[in-house]
mmCIF file of C-alpha atoms in Angstrom:
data_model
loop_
_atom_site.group_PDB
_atom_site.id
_atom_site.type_symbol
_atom_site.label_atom_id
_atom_site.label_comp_id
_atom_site.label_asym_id
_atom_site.label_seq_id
_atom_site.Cartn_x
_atom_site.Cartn_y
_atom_site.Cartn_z
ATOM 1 C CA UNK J 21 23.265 -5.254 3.706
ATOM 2 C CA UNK J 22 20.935 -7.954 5.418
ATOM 3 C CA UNK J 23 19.191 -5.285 7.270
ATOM 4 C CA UNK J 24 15.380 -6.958 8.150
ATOM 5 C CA UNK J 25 12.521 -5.228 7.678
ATOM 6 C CA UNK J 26 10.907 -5.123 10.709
ATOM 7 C CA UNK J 27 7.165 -4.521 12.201
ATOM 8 C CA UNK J 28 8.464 -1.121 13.436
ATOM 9 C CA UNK J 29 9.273 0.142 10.230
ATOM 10 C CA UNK J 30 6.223 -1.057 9.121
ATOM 11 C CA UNK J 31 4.660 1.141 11.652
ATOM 12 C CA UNK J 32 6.840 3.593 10.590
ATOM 13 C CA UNK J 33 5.504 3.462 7.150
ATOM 14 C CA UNK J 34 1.725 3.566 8.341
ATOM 15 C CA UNK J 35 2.471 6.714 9.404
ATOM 16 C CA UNK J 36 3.018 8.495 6.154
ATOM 17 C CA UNK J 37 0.459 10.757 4.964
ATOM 18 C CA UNK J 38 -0.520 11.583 1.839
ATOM 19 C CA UNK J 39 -0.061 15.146 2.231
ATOM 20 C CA UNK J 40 3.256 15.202 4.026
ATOM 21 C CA UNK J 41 6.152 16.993 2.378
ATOM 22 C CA UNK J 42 9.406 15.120 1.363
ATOM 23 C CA UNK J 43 11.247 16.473 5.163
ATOM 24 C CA UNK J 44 8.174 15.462 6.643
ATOM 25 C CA UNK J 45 8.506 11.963 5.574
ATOM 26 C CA UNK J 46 12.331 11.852 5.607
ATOM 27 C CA UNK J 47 11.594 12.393 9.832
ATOM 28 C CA UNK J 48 8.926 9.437 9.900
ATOM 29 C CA UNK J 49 11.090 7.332 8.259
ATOM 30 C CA UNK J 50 14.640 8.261 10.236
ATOM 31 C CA UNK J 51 16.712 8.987 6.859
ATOM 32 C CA UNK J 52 16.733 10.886 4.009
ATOM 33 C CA UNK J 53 14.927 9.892 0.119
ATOM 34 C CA UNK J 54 16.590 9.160 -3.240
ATOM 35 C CA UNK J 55 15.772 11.467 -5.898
ATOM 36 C CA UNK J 56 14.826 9.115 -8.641
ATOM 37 C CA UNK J 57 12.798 11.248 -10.878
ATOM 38 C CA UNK J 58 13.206 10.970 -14.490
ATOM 39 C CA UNK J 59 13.722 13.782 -17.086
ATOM 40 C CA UNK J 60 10.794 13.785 -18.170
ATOM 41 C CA UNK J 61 9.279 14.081 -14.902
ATOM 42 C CA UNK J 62 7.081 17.363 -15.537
ATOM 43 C CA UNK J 63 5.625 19.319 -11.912
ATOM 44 C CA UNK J 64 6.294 15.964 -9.419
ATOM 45 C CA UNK J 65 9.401 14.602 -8.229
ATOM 46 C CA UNK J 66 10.060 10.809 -7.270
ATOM 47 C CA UNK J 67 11.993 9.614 -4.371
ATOM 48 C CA UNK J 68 12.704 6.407 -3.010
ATOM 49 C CA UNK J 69 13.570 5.005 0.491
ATOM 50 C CA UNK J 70 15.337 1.864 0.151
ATOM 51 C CA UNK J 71 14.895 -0.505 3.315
ATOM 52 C CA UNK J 72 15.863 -3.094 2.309
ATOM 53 C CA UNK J 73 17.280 -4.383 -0.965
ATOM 54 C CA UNK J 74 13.890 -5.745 -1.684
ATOM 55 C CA UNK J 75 11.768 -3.889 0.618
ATOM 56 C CA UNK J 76 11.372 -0.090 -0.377
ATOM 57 C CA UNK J 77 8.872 3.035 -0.130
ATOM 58 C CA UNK J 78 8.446 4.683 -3.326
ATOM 59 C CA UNK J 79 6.251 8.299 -3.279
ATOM 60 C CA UNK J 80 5.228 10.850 -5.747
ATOM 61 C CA UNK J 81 5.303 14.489 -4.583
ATOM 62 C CA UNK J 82 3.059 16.489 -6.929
ATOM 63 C CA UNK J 83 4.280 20.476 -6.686
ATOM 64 C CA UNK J 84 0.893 21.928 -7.152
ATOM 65 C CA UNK J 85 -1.083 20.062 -4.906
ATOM 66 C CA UNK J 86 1.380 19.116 -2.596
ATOM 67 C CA UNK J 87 -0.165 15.775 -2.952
ATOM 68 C CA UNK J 88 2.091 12.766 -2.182
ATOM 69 C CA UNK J 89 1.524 9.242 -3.552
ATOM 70 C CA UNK J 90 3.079 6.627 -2.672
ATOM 71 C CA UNK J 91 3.953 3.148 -2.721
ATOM 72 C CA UNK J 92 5.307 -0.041 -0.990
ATOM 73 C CA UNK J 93 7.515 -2.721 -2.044
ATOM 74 C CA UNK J 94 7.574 -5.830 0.305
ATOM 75 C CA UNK J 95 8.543 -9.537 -0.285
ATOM 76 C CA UNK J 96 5.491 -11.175 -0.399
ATOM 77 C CA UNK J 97 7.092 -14.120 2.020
ATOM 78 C CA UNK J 98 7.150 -10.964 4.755
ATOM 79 C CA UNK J 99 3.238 -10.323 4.523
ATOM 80 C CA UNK J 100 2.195 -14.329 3.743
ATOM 81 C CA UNK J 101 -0.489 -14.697 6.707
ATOM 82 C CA UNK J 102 -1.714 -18.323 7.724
ATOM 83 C CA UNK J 103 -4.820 -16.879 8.390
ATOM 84 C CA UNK J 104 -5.665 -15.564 5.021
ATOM 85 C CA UNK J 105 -8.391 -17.818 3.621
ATOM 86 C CA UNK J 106 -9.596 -16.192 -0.525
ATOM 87 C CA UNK J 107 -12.246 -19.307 -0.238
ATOM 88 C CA UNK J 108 -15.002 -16.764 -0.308
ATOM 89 C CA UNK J 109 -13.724 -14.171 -2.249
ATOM 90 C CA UNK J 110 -15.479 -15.424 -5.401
ATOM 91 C CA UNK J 111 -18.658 -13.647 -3.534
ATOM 92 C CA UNK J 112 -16.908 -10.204 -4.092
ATOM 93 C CA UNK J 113 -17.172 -10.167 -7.884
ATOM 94 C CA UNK J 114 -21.119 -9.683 -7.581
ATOM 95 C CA UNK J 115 -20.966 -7.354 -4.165
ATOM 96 C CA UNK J 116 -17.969 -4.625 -5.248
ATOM 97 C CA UNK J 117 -20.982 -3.282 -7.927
ATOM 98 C CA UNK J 118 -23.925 -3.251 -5.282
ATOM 99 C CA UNK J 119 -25.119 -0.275 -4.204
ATOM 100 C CA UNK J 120 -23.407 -0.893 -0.748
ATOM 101 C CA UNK J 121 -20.847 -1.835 -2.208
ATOM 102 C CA UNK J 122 -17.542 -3.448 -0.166
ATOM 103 C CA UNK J 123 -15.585 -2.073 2.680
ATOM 104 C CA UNK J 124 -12.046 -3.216 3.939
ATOM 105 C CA UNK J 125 -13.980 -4.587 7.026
ATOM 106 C CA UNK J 126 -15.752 -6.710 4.566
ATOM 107 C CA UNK J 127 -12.685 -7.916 3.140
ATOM 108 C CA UNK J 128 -10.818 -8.366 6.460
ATOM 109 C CA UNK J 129 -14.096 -10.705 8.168
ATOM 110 C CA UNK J 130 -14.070 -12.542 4.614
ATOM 111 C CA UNK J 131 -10.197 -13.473 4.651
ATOM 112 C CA UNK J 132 -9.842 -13.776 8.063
ATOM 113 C CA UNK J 133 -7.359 -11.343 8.514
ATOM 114 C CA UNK J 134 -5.861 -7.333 7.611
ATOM 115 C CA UNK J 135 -4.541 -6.775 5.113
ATOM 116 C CA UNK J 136 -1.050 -4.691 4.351
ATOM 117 C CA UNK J 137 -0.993 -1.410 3.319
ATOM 118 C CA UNK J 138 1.132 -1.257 0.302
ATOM 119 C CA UNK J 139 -0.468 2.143 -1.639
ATOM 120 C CA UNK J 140 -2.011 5.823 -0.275
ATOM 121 C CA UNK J 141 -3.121 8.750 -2.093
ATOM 122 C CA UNK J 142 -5.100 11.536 -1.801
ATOM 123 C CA UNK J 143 -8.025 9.595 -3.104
ATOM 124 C CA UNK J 144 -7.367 5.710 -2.170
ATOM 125 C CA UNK J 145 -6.007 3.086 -0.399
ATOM 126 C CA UNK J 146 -4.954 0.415 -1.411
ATOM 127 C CA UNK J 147 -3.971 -3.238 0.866
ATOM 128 C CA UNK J 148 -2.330 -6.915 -0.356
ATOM 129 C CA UNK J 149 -3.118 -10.285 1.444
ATOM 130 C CA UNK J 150 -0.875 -13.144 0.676
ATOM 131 C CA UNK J 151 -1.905 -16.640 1.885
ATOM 132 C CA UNK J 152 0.398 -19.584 2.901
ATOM 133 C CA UNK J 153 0.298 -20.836 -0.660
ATOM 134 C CA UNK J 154 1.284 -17.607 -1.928
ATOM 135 C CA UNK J 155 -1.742 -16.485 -3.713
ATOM 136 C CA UNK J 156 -2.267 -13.068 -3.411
ATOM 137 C CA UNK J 157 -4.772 -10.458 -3.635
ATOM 138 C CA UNK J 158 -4.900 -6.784 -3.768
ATOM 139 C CA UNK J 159 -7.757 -4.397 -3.067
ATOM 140 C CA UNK J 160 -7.893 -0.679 -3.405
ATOM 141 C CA UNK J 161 -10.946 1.734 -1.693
ATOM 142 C CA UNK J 162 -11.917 5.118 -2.051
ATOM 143 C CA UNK J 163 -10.912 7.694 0.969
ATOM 144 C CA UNK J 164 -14.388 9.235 0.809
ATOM 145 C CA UNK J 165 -16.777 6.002 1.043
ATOM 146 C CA UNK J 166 -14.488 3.906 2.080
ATOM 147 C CA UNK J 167 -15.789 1.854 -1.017
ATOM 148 C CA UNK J 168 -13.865 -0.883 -3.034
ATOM 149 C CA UNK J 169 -12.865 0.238 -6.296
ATOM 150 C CA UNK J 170 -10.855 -2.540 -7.993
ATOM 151 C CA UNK J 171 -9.477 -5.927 -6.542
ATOM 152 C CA UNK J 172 -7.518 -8.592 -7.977
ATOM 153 C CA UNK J 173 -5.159 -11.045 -8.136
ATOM 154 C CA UNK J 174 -4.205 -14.233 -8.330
ATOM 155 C CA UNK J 175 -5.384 -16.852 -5.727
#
């Protein structure tokens, strides 16, 4: 189908938690998961939403925990963002070890801009900024400080 992905979905997406049960998210996101867990699959179960053929939310359900984690696929051509400057992001190499470490606001003021959520757990976050040439970066952060963990990327 050429169905667009769309900021409402987005929104839509945003909304998933990562401690929401497979009907819970099924509601948020107006239809119901694929079951694509493998055989080997041993006390989680993965199911996918497809979107659109290249835009898709992938998420983990752990049965003990009731943990979810999950993922998103976008074309990076959807979350490219004018604004998104990595000029400065050279500085973050020496800063992520500090003892204040770096925050997603320091990443945002940096590049100019948000970034896109793309992966949530119970422990992290993580967010992708692509630029107008297509250089991208990715960032993940810790729930609990709010602390960078690991960034990269190629820009």
């Amino acid at each position: 189908g050429d169905t667009m992905f769309t900021a409402e979905m987005l929104e839509s997406i945003k909304k998933v938690e990562a401690t929401q049960s497979y009907e819970e998210i099924n509601s948020i996101m107006g239809f119901e998961g694929k079951d694509i867990t493998s055989e080997s699959a041993n006390g989680w179960k993965k199911y996918e939403w497809a979107i659109t053929e290249d835009t898709s939310l992938n998420a983990i359900i752990y049965e003990s925990s009731k943990n979810v984690s999950y993922e998103i696929e976008y074309p990076e051509e959807m979350i490219k963002n004018k604004k998104a400057d990595f000029s400065d992001v050279k500085e973050f190499k020496s800063k992520i070890n500090s003892a204040d470490g770096l925050k997603c606001e320091d990443f945002v003021k940096t590049i100019g801009c948000e970034g896109t959520l793309d992966k949530k757990s119970s422990s992290s976050i993580s967010y992708s900024w692509v630029n107008a040439d297509g250089g991208i970066l990715h960032a993940s952060f810790n729930i609990k400080t709010g602390k960078c963990t690991i960034f990269n990327g190629v820009y």
